[in-house]
Amino acid sequence: MSEQSILSHLQTVTESLESGATMQIRYLLNGALPAQDVARLLESSPPKERKLLWELIDAKNEGEVLQYLSEDIGIQFLKNMDTERLIAVSEHFESDDLADLLQHLPEKVVKEVLASMSGQDRARVEALLSYSEDSAGGLMNTDTITIRPNITVDIAFRYLRRHTSLPDMTDNLLVVSRSDRLLGILPLTKLLVSDTNATIRDIMETEFTVITAETSASDVAHLFENMDLVSAPVIDGTTKKLLGRITIDDVVDVIRDEAEHSMLSMAGLDDDEDTFSPIMQTTRRRAVWLGINLITAFIASYVIGLFQNTLDQVVALAILMPIVASMGGIAGSQVLTLVIRGIALNQIGSTNARWLLNRELVVGLINGLLWASVIAALTALWFDNIKIAYIIAGATIINLLFAAATGTLLPILLKKIGIDPALAGSVILTTVTDVVGFLSFLGLATIFLI
């Protein structure tokens, strides 16, 4: 459904809530709209209206809607459910999605939900809970179709016909030994055109992409992107036993989450930030970064204060000072964004970082000379003072070179020490370009004017 349609339904729901016409809303939420659109309506509603809408959804439809809700909002609803209702809802989830949600619930509730499941399903979910949510083990689904290598194609066909349906995104059959060690894969397209008397061992592929359970979700996403995969088997890194498989729909979620994380982190926001989260929750999350920004602002102000006498004697410096800092900030942000993107795509490492730094320094120098000339010319015309023109030109070149170096090296350094560059990079970069800009401009002015 288009964004316009969602907004139209949202307006209808809002008007119906205000007029008390709950029957119309109930009809929309329980059949007229698909579950994914109901989820988007909930996500687009403020907390009070969201709670009312959730209460109008029939219990039998709750599980299906929850599958499409963002994790943060879904967990809010799950935490308010009693155990019996939670057990009923859990039946709608794939094992990997259920494991993700259970990780955020109290241990007592998790145990009760697991106890209500069949032995096979419980074992699957417990296996997934042992892995980090951001790893291949946490992403994988244990619902796989496995076959032995010594059977014939005809027997494989008969085995498949016994299934009422195949797991979603099944493009390969996984060939395993009696001890569940992964031996190979058999694409369904190859199975369909093979001789029915041939054995699976003769036609299976032994060179294929395999992922260990400890692989990070980000690396899994890059692997799927580079290899154009629909699904990939997941094995235990030590025993090489088959654990499950990851499908493209799970990887798309990872890619979307990473893109959202990068975008929100640039503004110092949590990647689980709910557009309509309560006032105090939003305030707490944002207050931390406002405080950090205040500290950096005081650092820049302290540097300016060191040159108070210079500013008192030459008023033009106060007028021109923001130009130098602004030019450095923009130049640095361009480099920072480029490098963070390169790191996210695994394109930047120790082998090419030096080349990238040299390239950015040369670009910074060329742009510095170009725009310093423009700024100097305008300054000379404005204030009729050639000395100030030379000073601001020199400061601009210095700041653009520092911006290039900082924008290149900062995200690499932050990544190396385990800090997210998207989260901390822009704050540190702004501080550096402000401080260097003010220091170079006012420092040169003090030397040559006073």
Coordinates of C-alpha atoms in Angstrom, one line a residue:
M1 CA 0.0 0.0 0.0
S2 CA 1.3 3.5 -0.9
E3 CA 2.3 6.1 1.7
Q4 CA -0.6 8.2 0.7
S5 CA -3.1 5.4 1.3
I6 CA -1.6 4.8 4.8
L7 CA -2.0 8.5 5.6
S8 CA -5.5 8.4 4.3
H9 CA -6.4 5.4 6.5
L10 CA -4.7 7.1 9.4
Q11 CA -6.9 10.2 9.0
T12 CA -10.0 7.9 8.8
V13 CA -8.9 6.1 12.0
T14 CA -8.2 9.4 13.8
E15 CA -11.6 10.8 12.9
S16 CA -13.4 7.6 13.8
L17 CA -11.7 7.6 17.3
E18 CA -12.7 11.2 17.9
S19 CA -16.3 10.4 16.9
G20 CA -16.4 7.1 18.8
A21 CA -17.1 5.0 15.6
T22 CA -15.1 2.0 16.8
M23 CA -16.9 -0.5 14.6
Q24 CA -15.5 1.0 11.5
I25 CA -12.0 0.9 13.0
R26 CA -12.4 -2.7 14.1
Y27 CA -13.5 -3.6 10.6
L28 CA -10.3 -2.0 9.1
L29 CA -8.0 -3.6 11.6
N30 CA -9.4 -7.1 11.4
G31 CA -9.7 -7.9 7.8
A32 CA -10.1 -4.9 5.6
L33 CA -6.4 -4.1 5.8
P34 CA -3.5 -6.7 5.5
A35 CA -1.5 -7.2 8.7
Q36 CA 1.5 -5.2 7.5
D37 CA -0.6 -2.2 6.8
V38 CA -2.2 -2.5 10.3
A39 CA 1.3 -2.5 11.7
R40 CA 2.2 0.6 9.8
L41 CA -0.9 2.4 11.1
L42 CA 0.1 1.5 14.7
E43 CA 3.6 2.8 14.1
S44 CA 2.2 6.0 12.7
S45 CA 0.0 6.7 15.7
P46 CA 0.8 8.6 18.9
P47 CA 1.0 6.4 22.1
K48 CA -2.6 7.0 23.3
E49 CA -4.2 6.3 20.0
R50 CA -1.8 3.3 19.4
K51 CA -3.0 1.7 22.6
L52 CA -6.7 2.1 21.7
L53 CA -6.1 0.7 18.2
W54 CA -4.2 -2.3 19.6
E55 CA -7.2 -3.1 21.9
L56 CA -9.5 -3.2 18.9
I57 CA -7.5 -5.9 17.1
D58 CA -8.9 -9.3 17.6
A59 CA -6.7 -11.7 19.7
K60 CA -6.5 -14.1 16.8
N61 CA -4.9 -11.4 14.6
E62 CA -2.4 -10.0 17.2
G63 CA 0.4 -12.4 16.3
E64 CA 0.3 -11.7 12.6
V65 CA 0.3 -7.9 13.2
L66 CA 3.2 -8.2 15.7
Q67 CA 5.4 -9.8 13.0
Y68 CA 5.4 -6.6 11.0
L69 CA 5.8 -4.1 13.9
S70 CA 9.2 -2.6 14.7
E71 CA 11.0 -4.4 17.5
D72 CA 10.7 -1.5 19.9
I73 CA 6.9 -1.1 19.6
G74 CA 6.3 -4.9 19.4
I75 CA 8.1 -5.4 22.7
Q76 CA 6.0 -2.7 24.4
F77 CA 2.8 -4.7 23.5
L78 CA 4.3 -8.0 24.5
K79 CA 5.4 -6.8 27.9
N80 CA 1.8 -5.8 28.7
M81 CA 0.4 -9.3 27.8
D82 CA -0.3 -12.0 30.3
T83 CA 1.5 -15.3 29.8
E84 CA -1.5 -17.2 28.3
R85 CA -2.0 -14.5 25.7
L86 CA 1.7 -14.3 24.9
I87 CA 1.8 -18.1 24.3
A88 CA -1.1 -17.8 21.9
V89 CA 0.7 -14.9 20.0
S90 CA 4.0 -16.8 19.8
E91 CA 2.4 -19.5 17.6
H92 CA 2.4 -17.0 14.7
F93 CA 6.1 -16.3 14.7
E94 CA 9.0 -18.0 12.9
S95 CA 11.5 -19.4 15.4
D96 CA 14.1 -16.8 14.6
D97 CA 11.7 -13.9 15.0
L98 CA 10.3 -15.3 18.2
A99 CA 13.8 -15.7 19.6
D100 CA 14.6 -12.1 18.9
L101 CA 11.5 -11.0 20.8
L102 CA 12.0 -13.4 23.8
Q103 CA 15.5 -11.9 24.4
H104 CA 13.8 -8.7 25.6
L105 CA 11.2 -10.3 27.9
P106 CA 11.6 -11.3 31.6
E107 CA 13.3 -14.7 32.2
K108 CA 10.2 -16.0 34.0
V109 CA 8.0 -15.2 31.0
V110 CA 10.5 -16.7 28.5
K111 CA 10.5 -20.0 30.5
E112 CA 6.7 -20.2 30.5
V113 CA 6.5 -19.5 26.8
L114 CA 9.2 -22.2 26.1
A115 CA 7.5 -24.7 28.4
S116 CA 4.2 -24.3 26.3
M117 CA 6.0 -25.3 23.1
S118 CA 6.5 -28.8 21.6
G119 CA 9.8 -30.4 22.2
Q120 CA 11.1 -29.8 18.7
D121 CA 10.0 -26.1 18.5
R122 CA 11.4 -25.5 22.0
A123 CA 14.8 -27.0 21.1
R124 CA 14.9 -24.7 18.0
V125 CA 14.1 -21.5 19.9
E126 CA 16.5 -22.4 22.7
A127 CA 19.3 -23.0 20.2
L128 CA 18.6 -19.6 18.6
L129 CA 18.5 -17.8 22.1
S130 CA 22.1 -19.0 22.7
Y131 CA 23.4 -16.7 19.9
S132 CA 23.7 -13.0 19.8
E133 CA 20.8 -11.2 18.0
D134 CA 23.4 -9.5 15.7
S135 CA 25.0 -12.7 14.6
A136 CA 24.3 -15.3 11.9
G137 CA 23.1 -17.6 14.6
G138 CA 20.6 -15.1 15.8
L139 CA 19.4 -14.4 12.2
M140 CA 19.1 -18.0 11.1
N141 CA 15.9 -20.1 10.9
T142 CA 16.2 -23.7 11.8
D143 CA 13.4 -24.7 9.4
T144 CA 15.4 -26.5 6.7
I145 CA 15.0 -29.4 4.2
T146 CA 17.8 -31.9 4.5
I147 CA 18.6 -35.0 2.5
R148 CA 21.2 -37.8 2.6
P149 CA 23.8 -38.1 -0.2
N150 CA 23.2 -41.8 -0.9
I151 CA 19.6 -41.6 -1.9
T152 CA 18.4 -41.2 -5.5
V153 CA 16.7 -38.3 -7.1
D154 CA 13.4 -40.3 -7.3
I155 CA 13.5 -40.9 -3.5
A156 CA 14.2 -37.2 -3.0
F157 CA 11.1 -36.3 -5.0
R158 CA 9.0 -38.7 -3.0
Y159 CA 10.4 -37.2 0.3
L160 CA 9.5 -33.7 -0.9
R161 CA 6.0 -34.7 -1.8
R162 CA 5.4 -35.8 1.8
H163 CA 5.7 -32.1 2.8
T164 CA 2.5 -30.1 2.6
S165 CA 4.7 -27.0 1.8
L166 CA 8.3 -26.1 1.7
P167 CA 9.9 -23.4 4.0
D168 CA 9.8 -19.9 2.5
M169 CA 12.7 -19.0 0.2
T170 CA 13.7 -22.6 -0.3
D171 CA 16.0 -22.6 -3.3
N172 CA 18.4 -25.4 -2.2
L173 CA 18.2 -28.8 -0.5
L174 CA 20.9 -29.2 2.1
V175 CA 22.9 -32.5 1.9
V176 CA 24.0 -33.7 5.3
S177 CA 25.7 -36.8 6.8
R178 CA 24.1 -39.0 9.5
S179 CA 25.9 -36.8 12.1
D180 CA 24.4 -33.6 10.5
R181 CA 27.7 -32.4 9.0
L182 CA 27.0 -30.3 5.9
L183 CA 28.3 -32.0 2.8
G184 CA 26.8 -30.0 0.0
I185 CA 23.7 -28.3 -1.5
L186 CA 21.4 -29.3 -4.3
P187 CA 19.6 -26.4 -6.1
L188 CA 15.9 -27.2 -6.8
T189 CA 16.5 -26.2 -10.4
K190 CA 19.1 -28.8 -10.8
L191 CA 17.0 -31.5 -9.0
L192 CA 14.1 -30.9 -11.4
V193 CA 16.2 -31.7 -14.5
S194 CA 18.3 -34.6 -13.1
D195 CA 18.0 -38.3 -14.0
T196 CA 15.7 -39.9 -11.4
N197 CA 18.1 -42.8 -11.0
A198 CA 21.1 -40.5 -10.2
T199 CA 22.2 -40.3 -6.6
I200 CA 22.3 -37.0 -4.7
R201 CA 26.0 -37.4 -4.2
D202 CA 26.5 -37.4 -8.0
I203 CA 24.6 -34.2 -8.6
M204 CA 25.1 -32.1 -5.4
E205 CA 27.3 -29.0 -5.4
T206 CA 30.3 -29.2 -3.0
E207 CA 31.5 -25.6 -3.6
F208 CA 29.0 -23.2 -2.1
T209 CA 28.8 -20.3 0.3
V210 CA 28.5 -21.3 3.9
I211 CA 28.2 -19.1 7.0
T212 CA 29.4 -19.8 10.6
A213 CA 27.0 -19.0 13.4
E214 CA 29.4 -16.5 14.9
T215 CA 29.6 -14.3 11.8
S216 CA 28.3 -10.8 12.4
A217 CA 24.9 -9.8 10.9
S218 CA 26.7 -7.0 9.0
D219 CA 29.1 -9.5 7.4
V220 CA 26.2 -11.7 6.5
A221 CA 24.5 -8.8 4.7
H222 CA 27.7 -8.0 2.7
L223 CA 28.0 -11.7 1.7
F224 CA 24.5 -11.9 0.4
E225 CA 24.9 -8.6 -1.5
N226 CA 28.2 -9.6 -3.1
M227 CA 27.2 -13.2 -3.9
D228 CA 23.5 -12.5 -4.9
L229 CA 22.3 -15.2 -2.5
V230 CA 18.7 -16.1 -1.8
S231 CA 19.6 -18.3 1.1
A232 CA 22.7 -19.7 2.8
P233 CA 23.3 -22.5 5.2
V234 CA 24.7 -21.8 8.7
I235 CA 27.0 -24.2 10.4
D236 CA 28.8 -24.5 13.8
G237 CA 32.2 -23.1 13.4
T238 CA 33.8 -26.0 15.3
T239 CA 31.9 -29.1 14.5
K240 CA 30.8 -28.0 11.0
K241 CA 27.3 -29.4 11.8
L242 CA 24.3 -27.8 10.0
L243 CA 22.4 -25.4 12.4
G244 CA 20.0 -23.7 10.0
R245 CA 19.9 -21.2 7.1
I246 CA 19.6 -17.5 6.6
T247 CA 17.2 -16.2 3.9
I248 CA 17.2 -12.9 1.9
D249 CA 14.2 -11.5 3.7
D250 CA 16.1 -11.6 7.0
V251 CA 19.1 -9.9 5.3
V252 CA 17.0 -7.1 3.9
D253 CA 15.9 -6.4 7.5
V254 CA 19.6 -6.2 8.5
I255 CA 20.4 -3.8 5.7
R256 CA 17.4 -1.6 6.5
D257 CA 18.3 -1.5 10.2
E258 CA 21.9 -0.6 9.4
A259 CA 20.9 2.2 7.1
E260 CA 18.4 3.5 9.7
H261 CA 21.1 3.2 12.5
S262 CA 23.6 5.2 10.5
M263 CA 21.1 8.0 9.7
L264 CA 19.8 8.3 13.3
S265 CA 23.3 8.0 14.8
M266 CA 24.5 11.0 12.8
A267 CA 22.0 13.0 14.9
G268 CA 22.8 11.2 18.1
L269 CA 19.5 9.3 18.2
D270 CA 18.9 5.7 19.2
D271 CA 18.3 3.4 16.3
D272 CA 15.2 2.1 18.1
E273 CA 13.8 5.7 18.3
D274 CA 10.0 5.6 17.9
T275 CA 8.7 8.6 16.1
F276 CA 5.8 8.8 18.5
S277 CA 7.5 7.7 21.7
P278 CA 6.5 9.3 25.0
I279 CA 7.8 12.8 26.0
M280 CA 10.0 11.7 28.9
Q281 CA 11.5 8.7 27.0
T282 CA 12.4 10.9 24.0
T283 CA 13.7 13.7 26.3
R284 CA 16.1 11.3 28.2
R285 CA 17.5 9.8 24.9
R286 CA 18.2 13.2 23.4
A287 CA 19.5 15.0 26.6
V288 CA 22.7 12.9 26.7
W289 CA 23.8 14.2 23.3
L290 CA 22.8 17.7 24.0
G291 CA 25.0 17.6 27.0
I292 CA 27.9 16.3 25.0
N293 CA 27.4 19.0 22.4
L294 CA 27.3 21.6 25.2
I295 CA 30.7 20.4 26.4
T296 CA 32.2 20.7 22.9
A297 CA 30.6 24.2 22.5
F298 CA 32.3 25.3 25.7
I299 CA 35.7 24.0 24.4
A300 CA 35.3 26.1 21.2
S301 CA 34.2 29.1 23.3
Y302 CA 37.2 28.7 25.6
V303 CA 39.5 28.8 22.5
I304 CA 37.8 32.1 21.4
G305 CA 38.2 33.5 24.9
L306 CA 42.0 33.1 24.7
F307 CA 42.0 35.8 22.0
Q308 CA 39.6 38.2 23.7
N309 CA 42.1 41.1 23.4
T310 CA 42.6 40.5 19.7
L311 CA 38.9 40.5 19.1
D312 CA 38.4 43.7 21.1
Q313 CA 40.9 45.5 18.9
V314 CA 39.8 44.2 15.5
V315 CA 36.0 43.8 15.3
A316 CA 36.2 42.4 11.8
L317 CA 37.6 39.2 13.2
A318 CA 34.4 38.5 15.1
I319 CA 32.4 38.9 12.0
L320 CA 34.6 36.7 9.8
M321 CA 35.4 34.0 12.4
P322 CA 32.4 31.7 11.7
I323 CA 33.3 31.5 8.0
V324 CA 36.5 29.6 8.7
A325 CA 34.9 27.1 11.1
S326 CA 31.9 26.6 8.8
M327 CA 34.1 25.8 5.8
G328 CA 36.1 23.3 7.8
G329 CA 32.9 21.7 9.2
I330 CA 31.4 21.1 5.8
A331 CA 34.6 19.8 4.2
G332 CA 35.2 17.4 7.2
S333 CA 31.6 16.2 7.1
Q334 CA 31.9 15.3 3.4
V335 CA 35.1 13.2 4.1
L336 CA 33.6 11.7 7.3
T337 CA 30.4 10.5 5.5
L338 CA 32.5 9.0 2.6
V339 CA 34.8 7.1 5.0
I340 CA 32.0 5.8 7.2
R341 CA 30.3 4.5 4.1
G342 CA 33.5 2.8 3.0
I343 CA 33.9 1.2 6.4
A344 CA 30.3 0.0 6.3
L345 CA 30.9 -1.6 2.9
N346 CA 34.2 -3.2 4.1
Q347 CA 36.1 -1.2 1.4
I348 CA 38.6 0.5 3.8
G349 CA 41.4 -1.2 5.6
S350 CA 45.0 -0.8 6.7
T351 CA 46.2 -1.4 3.1
N352 CA 44.4 1.5 1.5
A353 CA 43.8 3.9 4.4
R354 CA 47.1 5.8 3.7
W355 CA 46.2 6.3 0.0
L356 CA 42.8 7.6 1.0
L357 CA 44.4 10.0 3.5
N358 CA 46.8 11.3 0.9
R359 CA 44.0 11.8 -1.6
E360 CA 41.8 13.7 0.9
L361 CA 44.7 15.9 1.9
V362 CA 45.4 16.8 -1.7
V363 CA 41.7 17.5 -2.3
G364 CA 41.6 19.6 0.9
L365 CA 44.6 21.6 -0.3
I366 CA 43.2 22.3 -3.7
N367 CA 39.8 23.3 -2.4
G368 CA 41.5 25.3 0.3
L369 CA 43.6 27.3 -2.2
L370 CA 40.5 27.8 -4.4
W371 CA 38.1 29.0 -1.7
A372 CA 40.7 30.8 0.3
S373 CA 41.3 33.0 -2.7
V374 CA 37.6 33.7 -3.0
I375 CA 37.2 34.4 0.7
A376 CA 40.3 36.6 0.7
A377 CA 39.1 38.7 -2.3
L378 CA 35.6 39.2 -0.7
T379 CA 37.2 40.1 2.6
A380 CA 39.6 42.6 1.1
L381 CA 36.6 44.3 -0.7
W382 CA 34.4 44.3 2.3
F383 CA 36.9 45.6 5.0
D384 CA 39.5 47.2 2.7
N385 CA 42.2 45.4 4.7
I386 CA 44.6 43.1 2.8
K387 CA 46.2 41.7 6.0
I388 CA 42.9 40.3 7.2
A389 CA 42.3 38.9 3.8
Y390 CA 45.6 37.0 3.9
I391 CA 45.0 35.8 7.4
I392 CA 41.5 34.4 6.7
A393 CA 42.9 32.7 3.6
G394 CA 45.7 31.0 5.5
A395 CA 43.3 29.9 8.3
T396 CA 40.9 28.5 5.7
I397 CA 43.6 26.4 4.1
I398 CA 44.8 25.1 7.5
N399 CA 41.3 24.2 8.7
L400 CA 40.4 22.4 5.4
L401 CA 43.6 20.3 5.7
F402 CA 42.8 19.4 9.3
A403 CA 39.2 18.6 8.3
A404 CA 40.4 16.3 5.6
A405 CA 42.8 14.5 8.0
T406 CA 40.3 14.2 10.8
G407 CA 37.4 13.1 8.5
T408 CA 39.6 10.3 7.2
L409 CA 41.4 9.1 10.3
L410 CA 38.7 9.6 13.0
P411 CA 36.2 6.9 11.8
I412 CA 39.0 4.4 11.3
L413 CA 40.3 5.1 14.8
L414 CA 36.9 4.9 16.4
K415 CA 36.1 1.6 14.6
K416 CA 39.4 0.2 15.8
I417 CA 38.6 1.0 19.5
G418 CA 35.1 -0.3 19.2
I419 CA 33.1 2.9 19.0
D420 CA 30.5 3.4 16.3
P421 CA 31.9 6.1 13.9
A422 CA 28.4 7.1 12.9
L423 CA 27.4 7.8 16.5
A424 CA 30.5 9.7 17.7
G425 CA 32.2 10.9 14.5
S426 CA 30.2 14.0 13.7
V427 CA 30.4 15.4 17.3
I428 CA 34.2 15.0 17.5
L429 CA 34.7 16.3 14.0
T430 CA 32.7 19.5 14.7
T431 CA 34.7 20.2 17.8
V432 CA 38.0 19.7 15.9
T433 CA 37.1 22.0 13.0
D434 CA 35.7 24.6 15.3
V435 CA 38.7 24.7 17.5
V436 CA 41.3 24.5 14.7
G437 CA 39.3 27.2 12.7
F438 CA 39.2 29.6 15.6
L439 CA 42.7 28.9 16.8
S440 CA 44.3 29.3 13.3
F441 CA 42.3 32.4 12.4
L442 CA 42.6 34.2 15.7
G443 CA 46.2 33.0 16.2
L444 CA 47.4 34.3 12.9
A445 CA 45.5 37.6 13.6
T446 CA 47.3 37.9 16.9
I447 CA 50.7 37.4 15.3
F448 CA 50.3 39.6 12.2
L449 CA 47.8 42.3 13.3
I450 CA 48.4 43.0 17.0

